Every structure is written in C-alpha cells, then in structure tokens.
C-alpha cells in the first residue's frame, strides 16, 4: 500500500511538471505567432540568416542535406514505424501505439497551424526544395516529438543504465537541433519557424505524457 502511495505521488508530480511545460510551450507559440511580420522575417530571423551564411561550405552543405533528409516524409514514416515496432516489442504494444499517435498528432497539428497562419517561405531558399507554408517548421516539430518521446522512454526505463540514458539524451538533442538548423541553413525556413515547431512539438509531447500519467494514475488507484 505504501509503495502504491509513493507511486501515485510520483505520477502526480510528473503530471504537474508536464502541465508546466505545456503552458510554457503554448505561451511561446502564441508569442511567436503574434510577433510574425506580414512579409519576410523579423530582425531575429535576419540575424540568424546572416550568421548561418558564414558557415556555408561544401562539407557543411553535404552534412545539412543529410539531416534534412531525416525530415523527409519517407524518413519520418520509416523512423516512426520502426520505432513503434521496437517499442511495442520491448515495452508493450500500448506504448508503441502511443508513440505513433504522438507523431501523427504532431503532423496533424502542424498541418492545421500551417493552414491557419499561412506564412510565406523565405524567397532566397537554395540547395533543397520545400513547399507549403513556412510556420511552424514540420521538420523541427516532428523531430522534437519523435526523438523527444524516444529519449523520454529510454530515460524512464529501469533496465537501461545511466550512461546509455545520457547518450540517448545527447543524440536526441543533437538530432533535434540539427534537423532544425538545416532548414535555416538552406533558408527554407526562418528561425522563428523552427522555434514555433519546437514549441508546438513540446505541447504535443506534454499532452501525450499527461494523458499517459492520468491513465497510470487511474490504474494505480484501481
């Protein structure tokens, strides 16, 4: 009974923590939407564009094209399906299904936000092709949802050692960062598009985790 009580306390703290993340991410997304200029990028976007231009080289272009491919539709579908199968096999099919649901929800929300905001892409894009509205970045949003959820599941696993957990966090953070920066490098997105994608992705993760913890709380109370 005492163990169950402490388990419920932990679940409640986790729920409150993700609620805080949700509120912060929604506020950030709202602030970004309200500050978007009618045409082009703002001063922050232009500064980042100029800074990234200083890194242009053949080697960097090849590297960023590789990370850009990770955000393609085929790559996203493949990573999601493979990850869901592995998660389902190792941690249970409900967890695998929840992972797929999170990525699907992120894709749907991204499409709706793009239709609503309808921000034009930068006019000087180069190196890769991109179409559709610019805000928020689908690459950034799906990257933070996919790799964020995977890293979170690894962190919560009691059978995985601390060193591997730290490595998983580092790899996930690198992939999320690079998949966002590559879009700014080729100027198919503004930096504010990337930030909006990260904020919206965090909101999706937060809602999914809150649903998960509420489900576990009900199971623990039963």
mmCIF file with all atom_site columns, C-alpha atoms in Angstrom:
data_model
loop_
_atom_site.group_PDB
_atom_site.id
_atom_site.type_symbol
_atom_site.label_atom_id
_atom_site.label_alt_id
_atom_site.label_comp_id
_atom_site.label_asym_id
_atom_site.label_entity_id
_atom_site.label_seq_id
_atom_site.pdbx_PDB_ins_code
_atom_site.Cartn_x
_atom_site.Cartn_y
_atom_site.Cartn_z
_atom_site.occupancy
_atom_site.B_iso_or_equiv
_atom_site.pdbx_formal_charge
_atom_site.auth_seq_id
_atom_site.auth_comp_id
_atom_site.auth_asym_id
_atom_site.auth_atom_id
_atom_site.pdbx_PDB_model_num
ATOM 1   C CA . UNK A 1 1   ? 0.000  0.000  0.000   1.00 0.00 ? 1   UNK A CA 1
ATOM 2   C CA . UNK A 1 2   ? 2.840  2.398  0.885   1.00 0.00 ? 2   UNK A CA 1
ATOM 3   C CA . UNK A 1 3   ? 4.587  1.642  -2.408  1.00 0.00 ? 3   UNK A CA 1
ATOM 4   C CA . UNK A 1 4   ? 1.393  2.413  -4.323  1.00 0.00 ? 4   UNK A CA 1
ATOM 5   C CA . UNK A 1 5   ? 1.005  5.687  -2.442  1.00 0.00 ? 5   UNK A CA 1
ATOM 6   C CA . UNK A 1 6   ? 4.505  6.836  -3.375  1.00 0.00 ? 6   UNK A CA 1
ATOM 7   C CA . UNK A 1 7   ? 3.861  5.737  -6.953  1.00 0.00 ? 7   UNK A CA 1
ATOM 8   C CA . UNK A 1 8   ? 0.770  7.944  -7.137  1.00 0.00 ? 8   UNK A CA 1
ATOM 9   C CA . UNK A 1 9   ? 2.711  10.881 -5.677  1.00 0.00 ? 9   UNK A CA 1
ATOM 10  C CA . UNK A 1 10  ? 5.377  10.463 -8.366  1.00 0.00 ? 10  UNK A CA 1
ATOM 11  C CA . UNK A 1 11  ? 2.740  10.300 -11.099 1.00 0.00 ? 11  UNK A CA 1
ATOM 12  C CA . UNK A 1 12  ? 1.078  13.464 -9.778  1.00 0.00 ? 12  UNK A CA 1
ATOM 13  C CA . UNK A 1 13  ? 4.406  15.348 -9.745  1.00 0.00 ? 13  UNK A CA 1
ATOM 14  C CA . UNK A 1 14  ? 5.147  14.205 -13.285 1.00 0.00 ? 14  UNK A CA 1
ATOM 15  C CA . UNK A 1 15  ? 1.693  15.336 -14.418 1.00 0.00 ? 15  UNK A CA 1
ATOM 16  C CA . UNK A 1 16  ? 2.227  18.774 -12.851 1.00 0.00 ? 16  UNK A CA 1
ATOM 17  C CA . UNK A 1 17  ? 5.644  19.036 -14.478 1.00 0.00 ? 17  UNK A CA 1
ATOM 18  C CA . UNK A 1 18  ? 4.290  18.314 -17.945 1.00 0.00 ? 18  UNK A CA 1
ATOM 19  C CA . UNK A 1 19  ? 1.430  20.745 -17.341 1.00 0.00 ? 19  UNK A CA 1
ATOM 20  C CA . UNK A 1 20  ? 4.047  23.439 -16.705 1.00 0.00 ? 20  UNK A CA 1
ATOM 21  C CA . UNK A 1 21  ? 5.866  22.512 -19.935 1.00 0.00 ? 21  UNK A CA 1
ATOM 22  C CA . UNK A 1 22  ? 2.566  22.658 -21.830 1.00 0.00 ? 22  UNK A CA 1
ATOM 23  C CA . UNK A 1 23  ? 1.729  26.131 -20.531 1.00 0.00 ? 23  UNK A CA 1
ATOM 24  C CA . UNK A 1 24  ? 5.208  27.482 -21.346 1.00 0.00 ? 24  UNK A CA 1
ATOM 25  C CA . UNK A 1 25  ? 5.218  25.963 -24.843 1.00 0.00 ? 25  UNK A CA 1
ATOM 26  C CA . UNK A 1 26  ? 1.746  27.316 -25.667 1.00 0.00 ? 26  UNK A CA 1
ATOM 27  C CA . UNK A 1 27  ? 2.703  30.785 -24.416 1.00 0.00 ? 27  UNK A CA 1
ATOM 28  C CA . UNK A 1 28  ? 5.890  30.713 -26.519 1.00 0.00 ? 28  UNK A CA 1
ATOM 29  C CA . UNK A 1 29  ? 3.984  29.556 -29.604 1.00 0.00 ? 29  UNK A CA 1
ATOM 30  C CA . UNK A 1 30  ? 1.377  32.285 -29.081 1.00 0.00 ? 30  UNK A CA 1
ATOM 31  C CA . UNK A 1 31  ? 4.067  34.959 -28.677 1.00 0.00 ? 31  UNK A CA 1
ATOM 32  C CA . UNK A 1 32  ? 5.782  33.804 -31.862 1.00 0.00 ? 32  UNK A CA 1
ATOM 33  C CA . UNK A 1 33  ? 2.545  33.850 -33.861 1.00 0.00 ? 33  UNK A CA 1
ATOM 34  C CA . UNK A 1 34  ? 1.654  37.333 -32.635 1.00 0.00 ? 34  UNK A CA 1
ATOM 35  C CA . UNK A 1 35  ? 5.110  38.696 -33.481 1.00 0.00 ? 35  UNK A CA 1
ATOM 36  C CA . UNK A 1 36  ? 5.303  37.378 -37.044 1.00 0.00 ? 36  UNK A CA 1
ATOM 37  C CA . UNK A 1 37  ? 5.681  40.188 -39.606 1.00 0.00 ? 37  UNK A CA 1
ATOM 38  C CA . UNK A 1 38  ? 3.284  40.363 -42.532 1.00 0.00 ? 38  UNK A CA 1
ATOM 39  C CA . UNK A 1 39  ? 6.099  39.795 -45.020 1.00 0.00 ? 39  UNK A CA 1
ATOM 40  C CA . UNK A 1 40  ? 9.568  38.273 -44.667 1.00 0.00 ? 40  UNK A CA 1
ATOM 41  C CA . UNK A 1 41  ? 11.397 37.644 -41.425 1.00 0.00 ? 41  UNK A CA 1
ATOM 42  C CA . UNK A 1 42  ? 11.903 39.837 -38.395 1.00 0.00 ? 42  UNK A CA 1
ATOM 43  C CA . UNK A 1 43  ? 15.253 41.196 -37.166 1.00 0.00 ? 43  UNK A CA 1
ATOM 44  C CA . UNK A 1 44  ? 15.934 37.994 -35.241 1.00 0.00 ? 44  UNK A CA 1
ATOM 45  C CA . UNK A 1 45  ? 15.371 35.913 -38.378 1.00 0.00 ? 45  UNK A CA 1
ATOM 46  C CA . UNK A 1 46  ? 17.645 38.119 -40.473 1.00 0.00 ? 46  UNK A CA 1
ATOM 47  C CA . UNK A 1 47  ? 20.410 37.991 -37.880 1.00 0.00 ? 47  UNK A CA 1
ATOM 48  C CA . UNK A 1 48  ? 20.289 34.206 -37.761 1.00 0.00 ? 48  UNK A CA 1
ATOM 49  C CA . UNK A 1 49  ? 20.271 34.013 -41.556 1.00 0.00 ? 49  UNK A CA 1
ATOM 50  C CA . UNK A 1 50  ? 23.409 36.144 -41.753 1.00 0.00 ? 50  UNK A CA 1
ATOM 51  C CA . UNK A 1 51  ? 25.109 34.087 -39.029 1.00 0.00 ? 51  UNK A CA 1
ATOM 52  C CA . UNK A 1 52  ? 24.335 30.767 -40.737 1.00 0.00 ? 52  UNK A CA 1
ATOM 53  C CA . UNK A 1 53  ? 25.594 32.144 -44.061 1.00 0.00 ? 53  UNK A CA 1
ATOM 54  C CA . UNK A 1 54  ? 29.040 32.350 -42.514 1.00 0.00 ? 54  UNK A CA 1
ATOM 55  C CA . UNK A 1 55  ? 29.130 28.547 -42.207 1.00 0.00 ? 55  UNK A CA 1
ATOM 56  C CA . UNK A 1 56  ? 28.468 27.837 -45.893 1.00 0.00 ? 56  UNK A CA 1
ATOM 57  C CA . UNK A 1 57  ? 30.877 25.312 -47.378 1.00 0.00 ? 57  UNK A CA 1
ATOM 58  C CA . UNK A 1 58  ? 30.708 22.147 -49.446 1.00 0.00 ? 58  UNK A CA 1
ATOM 59  C CA . UNK A 1 59  ? 31.199 19.977 -46.370 1.00 0.00 ? 59  UNK A CA 1
ATOM 60  C CA . UNK A 1 60  ? 28.523 21.745 -44.334 1.00 0.00 ? 60  UNK A CA 1
ATOM 61  C CA . UNK A 1 61  ? 26.113 21.585 -47.257 1.00 0.00 ? 61  UNK A CA 1
ATOM 62  C CA . UNK A 1 62  ? 26.518 17.806 -47.522 1.00 0.00 ? 62  UNK A CA 1
ATOM 63  C CA . UNK A 1 63  ? 26.104 17.432 -43.748 1.00 0.00 ? 63  UNK A CA 1
ATOM 64  C CA . UNK A 1 64  ? 22.990 19.585 -43.553 1.00 0.00 ? 64  UNK A CA 1
ATOM 65  C CA . UNK A 1 65  ? 21.454 17.854 -46.577 1.00 0.00 ? 65  UNK A CA 1
ATOM 66  C CA . UNK A 1 66  ? 21.823 14.573 -44.689 1.00 0.00 ? 66  UNK A CA 1
ATOM 67  C CA . UNK A 1 67  ? 19.960 15.950 -41.689 1.00 0.00 ? 67  UNK A CA 1
ATOM 68  C CA . UNK A 1 68  ? 17.356 17.487 -43.985 1.00 0.00 ? 68  UNK A CA 1
ATOM 69  C CA . UNK A 1 69  ? 16.682 14.031 -45.460 1.00 0.00 ? 69  UNK A CA 1
ATOM 70  C CA . UNK A 1 70  ? 15.870 12.778 -41.964 1.00 0.00 ? 70  UNK A CA 1
ATOM 71  C CA . UNK A 1 71  ? 12.901 15.147 -42.060 1.00 0.00 ? 71  UNK A CA 1
ATOM 72  C CA . UNK A 1 72  ? 11.544 13.868 -45.366 1.00 0.00 ? 72  UNK A CA 1
ATOM 73  C CA . UNK A 1 73  ? 8.147  12.174 -45.448 1.00 0.00 ? 73  UNK A CA 1
ATOM 74  C CA . UNK A 1 74  ? 9.642  8.756  -46.198 1.00 0.00 ? 74  UNK A CA 1
ATOM 75  C CA . UNK A 1 75  ? 12.197 9.054  -43.382 1.00 0.00 ? 75  UNK A CA 1
ATOM 76  C CA . UNK A 1 76  ? 9.584  10.182 -40.861 1.00 0.00 ? 76  UNK A CA 1
ATOM 77  C CA . UNK A 1 77  ? 7.236  7.325  -41.743 1.00 0.00 ? 77  UNK A CA 1
ATOM 78  C CA . UNK A 1 78  ? 10.083 4.811  -41.637 1.00 0.00 ? 78  UNK A CA 1
ATOM 79  C CA . UNK A 1 79  ? 11.517 6.018  -38.320 1.00 0.00 ? 79  UNK A CA 1
ATOM 80  C CA . UNK A 1 80  ? 8.055  6.139  -36.750 1.00 0.00 ? 80  UNK A CA 1
ATOM 81  C CA . UNK A 1 81  ? 7.050  2.633  -37.842 1.00 0.00 ? 81  UNK A CA 1
ATOM 82  C CA . UNK A 1 82  ? 10.369 1.016  -36.894 1.00 0.00 ? 82  UNK A CA 1
ATOM 83  C CA . UNK A 1 83  ? 10.470 2.797  -33.540 1.00 0.00 ? 83  UNK A CA 1
ATOM 84  C CA . UNK A 1 84  ? 6.853  1.875  -32.774 1.00 0.00 ? 84  UNK A CA 1
ATOM 85  C CA . UNK A 1 85  ? 7.546  -1.797 -33.547 1.00 0.00 ? 85  UNK A CA 1
ATOM 86  C CA . UNK A 1 86  ? 10.659 -1.851 -31.365 1.00 0.00 ? 86  UNK A CA 1
ATOM 87  C CA . UNK A 1 87  ? 8.866  -0.068 -28.524 1.00 0.00 ? 87  UNK A CA 1
ATOM 88  C CA . UNK A 1 88  ? 5.874  -2.388 -28.818 1.00 0.00 ? 88  UNK A CA 1
ATOM 89  C CA . UNK A 1 89  ? 8.087  -5.486 -28.773 1.00 0.00 ? 89  UNK A CA 1
ATOM 90  C CA . UNK A 1 90  ? 10.198 -4.344 -25.815 1.00 0.00 ? 90  UNK A CA 1
ATOM 91  C CA . UNK A 1 91  ? 7.845  -2.177 -23.729 1.00 0.00 ? 91  UNK A CA 1
ATOM 92  C CA . UNK A 1 92  ? 4.335  -3.203 -24.775 1.00 0.00 ? 92  UNK A CA 1
ATOM 93  C CA . UNK A 1 93  ? 2.156  -2.514 -27.783 1.00 0.00 ? 93  UNK A CA 1
ATOM 94  C CA . UNK A 1 94  ? 0.223  0.220  -25.963 1.00 0.00 ? 94  UNK A CA 1
ATOM 95  C CA . UNK A 1 95  ? 3.422  2.253  -25.664 1.00 0.00 ? 95  UNK A CA 1
ATOM 96  C CA . UNK A 1 96  ? 4.215  1.618  -29.308 1.00 0.00 ? 96  UNK A CA 1
ATOM 97  C CA . UNK A 1 97  ? 0.757  2.792  -30.314 1.00 0.00 ? 97  UNK A CA 1
ATOM 98  C CA . UNK A 1 98  ? 1.059  5.899  -28.129 1.00 0.00 ? 98  UNK A CA 1
ATOM 99  C CA . UNK A 1 99  ? 4.346  6.765  -29.851 1.00 0.00 ? 99  UNK A CA 1
ATOM 100 C CA . UNK A 1 100 ? 2.691  6.531  -33.267 1.00 0.00 ? 100 UNK A CA 1
ATOM 101 C CA . UNK A 1 101 ? -0.258 8.567  -32.005 1.00 0.00 ? 101 UNK A CA 1
ATOM 102 C CA . UNK A 1 102 ? 2.096  11.296 -30.801 1.00 0.00 ? 102 UNK A CA 1
ATOM 103 C CA . UNK A 1 103 ? 3.846  11.605 -34.168 1.00 0.00 ? 103 UNK A CA 1
ATOM 104 C CA . UNK A 1 104 ? 0.517  11.512 -36.015 1.00 0.00 ? 104 UNK A CA 1
ATOM 105 C CA . UNK A 1 105 ? -0.902 14.209 -33.736 1.00 0.00 ? 105 UNK A CA 1
ATOM 106 C CA . UNK A 1 106 ? 2.172  16.370 -34.353 1.00 0.00 ? 106 UNK A CA 1
ATOM 107 C CA . UNK A 1 107 ? 1.779  16.012 -38.115 1.00 0.00 ? 107 UNK A CA 1
ATOM 108 C CA . UNK A 1 108 ? -1.932 16.886 -37.949 1.00 0.00 ? 108 UNK A CA 1
ATOM 109 C CA . UNK A 1 109 ? -1.372 19.893 -35.689 1.00 0.00 ? 109 UNK A CA 1
ATOM 110 C CA . UNK A 1 110 ? 1.458  21.125 -37.909 1.00 0.00 ? 110 UNK A CA 1
ATOM 111 C CA . UNK A 1 111 ? -0.774 20.925 -40.985 1.00 0.00 ? 111 UNK A CA 1
ATOM 112 C CA . UNK A 1 112 ? -3.562 22.838 -39.237 1.00 0.00 ? 112 UNK A CA 1
ATOM 113 C CA . UNK A 1 113 ? -1.201 25.550 -37.986 1.00 0.00 ? 113 UNK A CA 1
ATOM 114 C CA . UNK A 1 114 ? 0.310  25.971 -41.448 1.00 0.00 ? 114 UNK A CA 1
ATOM 115 C CA . UNK A 1 115 ? -3.151 26.361 -42.979 1.00 0.00 ? 115 UNK A CA 1
ATOM 116 C CA . UNK A 1 116 ? -4.198 28.857 -40.323 1.00 0.00 ? 116 UNK A CA 1
ATOM 117 C CA . UNK A 1 117 ? -1.083 31.051 -40.219 1.00 0.00 ? 117 UNK A CA 1
ATOM 118 C CA . UNK A 1 118 ? -0.108 30.612 -43.892 1.00 0.00 ? 118 UNK A CA 1
ATOM 119 C CA . UNK A 1 119 ? 3.288  32.289 -43.622 1.00 0.00 ? 119 UNK A CA 1
ATOM 120 C CA . UNK A 1 120 ? 5.228  32.502 -46.890 1.00 0.00 ? 120 UNK A CA 1
ATOM 121 C CA . UNK A 1 121 ? 8.598  30.788 -47.061 1.00 0.00 ? 121 UNK A CA 1
ATOM 122 C CA . UNK A 1 122 ? 11.815 32.786 -47.477 1.00 0.00 ? 122 UNK A CA 1
ATOM 123 C CA . UNK A 1 123 ? 12.313 33.956 -51.030 1.00 0.00 ? 123 UNK A CA 1
ATOM 124 C CA . UNK A 1 124 ? 16.028 33.113 -51.207 1.00 0.00 ? 124 UNK A CA 1
ATOM 125 C CA . UNK A 1 125 ? 15.898 29.375 -50.455 1.00 0.00 ? 125 UNK A CA 1
ATOM 126 C CA . UNK A 1 126 ? 18.664 27.305 -52.014 1.00 0.00 ? 126 UNK A CA 1
ATOM 127 C CA . UNK A 1 127 ? 20.138 23.801 -52.033 1.00 0.00 ? 127 UNK A CA 1
ATOM 128 C CA . UNK A 1 128 ? 16.945 21.858 -51.322 1.00 0.00 ? 128 UNK A CA 1
ATOM 129 C CA . UNK A 1 129 ? 13.309 22.062 -52.337 1.00 0.00 ? 129 UNK A CA 1
ATOM 130 C CA . UNK A 1 130 ? 10.471 22.818 -49.943 1.00 0.00 ? 130 UNK A CA 1
ATOM 131 C CA . UNK A 1 131 ? 6.838  23.724 -50.469 1.00 0.00 ? 131 UNK A CA 1
ATOM 132 C CA . UNK A 1 132 ? 3.832  24.701 -48.425 1.00 0.00 ? 132 UNK A CA 1
ATOM 133 C CA . UNK A 1 133 ? 3.541  27.294 -45.686 1.00 0.00 ? 133 UNK A CA 1
ATOM 134 C CA . UNK A 1 134 ? 6.554  28.143 -43.547 1.00 0.00 ? 134 UNK A CA 1
ATOM 135 C CA . UNK A 1 135 ? 5.283  28.373 -39.944 1.00 0.00 ? 135 UNK A CA 1
ATOM 136 C CA . UNK A 1 136 ? 5.776  26.215 -37.978 1.00 0.00 ? 136 UNK A CA 1
ATOM 137 C CA . UNK A 1 137 ? 8.556  24.030 -39.346 1.00 0.00 ? 137 UNK A CA 1
ATOM 138 C CA . UNK A 1 138 ? 7.373  20.434 -39.763 1.00 0.00 ? 138 UNK A CA 1
ATOM 139 C CA . UNK A 1 139 ? 10.961 19.163 -39.605 1.00 0.00 ? 139 UNK A CA 1
ATOM 140 C CA . UNK A 1 140 ? 11.574 20.821 -36.260 1.00 0.00 ? 140 UNK A CA 1
ATOM 141 C CA . UNK A 1 141 ? 8.190  19.837 -34.843 1.00 0.00 ? 141 UNK A CA 1
ATOM 142 C CA . UNK A 1 142 ? 8.329  16.184 -35.860 1.00 0.00 ? 142 UNK A CA 1
ATOM 143 C CA . UNK A 1 143 ? 11.987 15.930 -34.823 1.00 0.00 ? 143 UNK A CA 1
ATOM 144 C CA . UNK A 1 144 ? 11.315 17.066 -31.270 1.00 0.00 ? 144 UNK A CA 1
ATOM 145 C CA . UNK A 1 145 ? 8.272  14.801 -30.977 1.00 0.00 ? 145 UNK A CA 1
ATOM 146 C CA . UNK A 1 146 ? 9.906  11.679 -32.438 1.00 0.00 ? 146 UNK A CA 1
ATOM 147 C CA . UNK A 1 147 ? 13.275 11.889 -30.735 1.00 0.00 ? 147 UNK A CA 1
ATOM 148 C CA . UNK A 1 148 ? 11.912 13.539 -27.596 1.00 0.00 ? 148 UNK A CA 1
ATOM 149 C CA . UNK A 1 149 ? 9.463  10.692 -26.995 1.00 0.00 ? 149 UNK A CA 1
ATOM 150 C CA . UNK A 1 150 ? 12.136 8.080  -27.731 1.00 0.00 ? 150 UNK A CA 1
ATOM 151 C CA . UNK A 1 151 ? 14.585 9.725  -25.323 1.00 0.00 ? 151 UNK A CA 1
ATOM 152 C CA . UNK A 1 152 ? 11.889 10.007 -22.650 1.00 0.00 ? 152 UNK A CA 1
ATOM 153 C CA . UNK A 1 153 ? 11.054 6.299  -22.919 1.00 0.00 ? 153 UNK A CA 1
ATOM 154 C CA . UNK A 1 154 ? 14.738 5.402  -22.596 1.00 0.00 ? 154 UNK A CA 1
ATOM 155 C CA . UNK A 1 155 ? 15.132 7.665  -19.562 1.00 0.00 ? 155 UNK A CA 1
ATOM 156 C CA . UNK A 1 156 ? 12.138 6.087  -17.818 1.00 0.00 ? 156 UNK A CA 1
ATOM 157 C CA . UNK A 1 157 ? 13.289 2.514  -18.458 1.00 0.00 ? 157 UNK A CA 1
ATOM 158 C CA . UNK A 1 158 ? 14.649 0.935  -15.290 1.00 0.00 ? 158 UNK A CA 1
ATOM 159 C CA . UNK A 1 159 ? 16.550 -1.726 -17.268 1.00 0.00 ? 159 UNK A CA 1
ATOM 160 C CA . UNK A 1 160 ? 18.783 0.794  -19.081 1.00 0.00 ? 160 UNK A CA 1
ATOM 161 C CA . UNK A 1 161 ? 21.931 2.073  -17.404 1.00 0.00 ? 161 UNK A CA 1
ATOM 162 C CA . UNK A 1 162 ? 22.633 5.734  -16.715 1.00 0.00 ? 162 UNK A CA 1
ATOM 163 C CA . UNK A 1 163 ? 25.445 6.054  -19.254 1.00 0.00 ? 163 UNK A CA 1
ATOM 164 C CA . UNK A 1 164 ? 23.225 4.881  -22.085 1.00 0.00 ? 164 UNK A CA 1
ATOM 165 C CA . UNK A 1 165 ? 20.466 7.218  -20.933 1.00 0.00 ? 165 UNK A CA 1
ATOM 166 C CA . UNK A 1 166 ? 22.867 10.172 -21.050 1.00 0.00 ? 166 UNK A CA 1
ATOM 167 C CA . UNK A 1 167 ? 23.989 9.137  -24.545 1.00 0.00 ? 167 UNK A CA 1
ATOM 168 C CA . UNK A 1 168 ? 20.354 8.869  -25.682 1.00 0.00 ? 168 UNK A CA 1
ATOM 169 C CA . UNK A 1 169 ? 19.628 12.394 -24.439 1.00 0.00 ? 169 UNK A CA 1
ATOM 170 C CA . UNK A 1 170 ? 22.731 13.765 -26.194 1.00 0.00 ? 170 UNK A CA 1
ATOM 171 C CA . UNK A 1 171 ? 21.914 12.046 -29.508 1.00 0.00 ? 171 UNK A CA 1
ATOM 172 C CA . UNK A 1 172 ? 18.266 13.126 -29.380 1.00 0.00 ? 172 UNK A CA 1
ATOM 173 C CA . UNK A 1 173 ? 19.242 16.723 -28.618 1.00 0.00 ? 173 UNK A CA 1
ATOM 174 C CA . UNK A 1 174 ? 21.754 16.734 -31.494 1.00 0.00 ? 174 UNK A CA 1
ATOM 175 C CA . UNK A 1 175 ? 19.232 15.345 -33.989 1.00 0.00 ? 175 UNK A CA 1
ATOM 176 C CA . UNK A 1 176 ? 16.541 17.800 -32.899 1.00 0.00 ? 176 UNK A CA 1
ATOM 177 C CA . UNK A 1 177 ? 18.928 20.757 -33.116 1.00 0.00 ? 177 UNK A CA 1
ATOM 178 C CA . UNK A 1 178 ? 20.460 19.798 -36.466 1.00 0.00 ? 178 UNK A CA 1
ATOM 179 C CA . UNK A 1 179 ? 17.141 18.978 -38.120 1.00 0.00 ? 179 UNK A CA 1
ATOM 180 C CA . UNK A 1 180 ? 16.032 22.479 -37.220 1.00 0.00 ? 180 UNK A CA 1
ATOM 181 C CA . UNK A 1 181 ? 19.239 24.305 -38.147 1.00 0.00 ? 181 UNK A CA 1
ATOM 182 C CA . UNK A 1 182 ? 19.479 22.598 -41.535 1.00 0.00 ? 182 UNK A CA 1
ATOM 183 C CA . UNK A 1 183 ? 16.263 24.333 -42.578 1.00 0.00 ? 183 UNK A CA 1
ATOM 184 C CA . UNK A 1 184 ? 17.707 27.721 -41.637 1.00 0.00 ? 184 UNK A CA 1
ATOM 185 C CA . UNK A 1 185 ? 20.996 26.873 -43.378 1.00 0.00 ? 185 UNK A CA 1
ATOM 186 C CA . UNK A 1 186 ? 19.198 26.363 -46.689 1.00 0.00 ? 186 UNK A CA 1
ATOM 187 C CA . UNK A 1 187 ? 16.848 29.234 -45.806 1.00 0.00 ? 187 UNK A CA 1
ATOM 188 C CA . UNK A 1 188 ? 13.696 27.254 -46.488 1.00 0.00 ? 188 UNK A CA 1
ATOM 189 C CA . UNK A 1 189 ? 12.557 28.353 -43.016 1.00 0.00 ? 189 UNK A CA 1
ATOM 190 C CA . UNK A 1 190 ? 13.038 31.333 -40.747 1.00 0.00 ? 190 UNK A CA 1
ATOM 191 C CA . UNK A 1 191 ? 14.437 30.757 -37.263 1.00 0.00 ? 191 UNK A CA 1
ATOM 192 C CA . UNK A 1 192 ? 11.044 31.701 -35.828 1.00 0.00 ? 192 UNK A CA 1
ATOM 193 C CA . UNK A 1 193 ? 9.536  28.841 -37.861 1.00 0.00 ? 193 UNK A CA 1
ATOM 194 C CA . UNK A 1 194 ? 11.948 26.436 -36.158 1.00 0.00 ? 194 UNK A CA 1
ATOM 195 C CA . UNK A 1 195 ? 11.186 27.855 -32.713 1.00 0.00 ? 195 UNK A CA 1
ATOM 196 C CA . UNK A 1 196 ? 7.472  27.556 -33.438 1.00 0.00 ? 196 UNK A CA 1
ATOM 197 C CA . UNK A 1 197 ? 7.954  23.923 -34.450 1.00 0.00 ? 197 UNK A CA 1
ATOM 198 C CA . UNK A 1 198 ? 9.817  23.168 -31.234 1.00 0.00 ? 198 UNK A CA 1
ATOM 199 C CA . UNK A 1 199 ? 7.176  24.902 -29.114 1.00 0.00 ? 199 UNK A CA 1
ATOM 200 C CA . UNK A 1 200 ? 4.262  23.136 -30.819 1.00 0.00 ? 200 UNK A CA 1
ATOM 201 C CA . UNK A 1 201 ? 6.112  19.813 -30.597 1.00 0.00 ? 201 UNK A CA 1
ATOM 202 C CA . UNK A 1 202 ? 6.685  20.245 -26.870 1.00 0.00 ? 202 UNK A CA 1
ATOM 203 C CA . UNK A 1 203 ? 2.977  20.939 -26.462 1.00 0.00 ? 203 UNK A CA 1
ATOM 204 C CA . UNK A 1 204 ? 2.151  17.648 -28.212 1.00 0.00 ? 204 UNK A CA 1
ATOM 205 C CA . UNK A 1 205 ? 4.622  15.730 -26.028 1.00 0.00 ? 205 UNK A CA 1
ATOM 206 C CA . UNK A 1 206 ? 3.235  17.363 -22.883 1.00 0.00 ? 206 UNK A CA 1
ATOM 207 C CA . UNK A 1 207 ? -0.368 16.463 -23.694 1.00 0.00 ? 207 UNK A CA 1
ATOM 208 C CA . UNK A 1 208 ? 0.589  12.877 -24.555 1.00 0.00 ? 208 UNK A CA 1
ATOM 209 C CA . UNK A 1 209 ? 2.575  12.483 -21.326 1.00 0.00 ? 209 UNK A CA 1
ATOM 210 C CA . UNK A 1 210 ? -0.230 13.980 -19.234 1.00 0.00 ? 210 UNK A CA 1
ATOM 211 C CA . UNK A 1 211 ? -2.694 11.507 -20.774 1.00 0.00 ? 211 UNK A CA 1
ATOM 212 C CA . UNK A 1 212 ? -0.252 8.675  -20.050 1.00 0.00 ? 212 UNK A CA 1
ATOM 213 C CA . UNK A 1 213 ? 0.232  9.698  -16.417 1.00 0.00 ? 213 UNK A CA 1
ATOM 214 C CA . UNK A 1 214 ? -3.511 10.170 -15.908 1.00 0.00 ? 214 UNK A CA 1
ATOM 215 C CA . UNK A 1 215 ? -4.067 6.653  -17.283 1.00 0.00 ? 215 UNK A CA 1
ATOM 216 C CA . UNK A 1 216 ? -1.405 5.227  -14.969 1.00 0.00 ? 216 UNK A CA 1
ATOM 217 C CA . UNK A 1 217 ? -2.886 7.124  -12.028 1.00 0.00 ? 217 UNK A CA 1
ATOM 218 C CA . UNK A 1 218 ? -6.310 5.604  -12.649 1.00 0.00 ? 218 UNK A CA 1
ATOM 219 C CA . UNK A 1 219 ? -4.735 2.158  -12.896 1.00 0.00 ? 219 UNK A CA 1
ATOM 220 C CA . UNK A 1 220 ? -2.837 2.714  -9.651  1.00 0.00 ? 220 UNK A CA 1
ATOM 221 C CA . UNK A 1 221 ? -5.932 3.924  -7.837  1.00 0.00 ? 221 UNK A CA 1
ATOM 222 C CA . UNK A 1 222 ? -7.970 0.929  -9.002  1.00 0.00 ? 222 UNK A CA 1
#
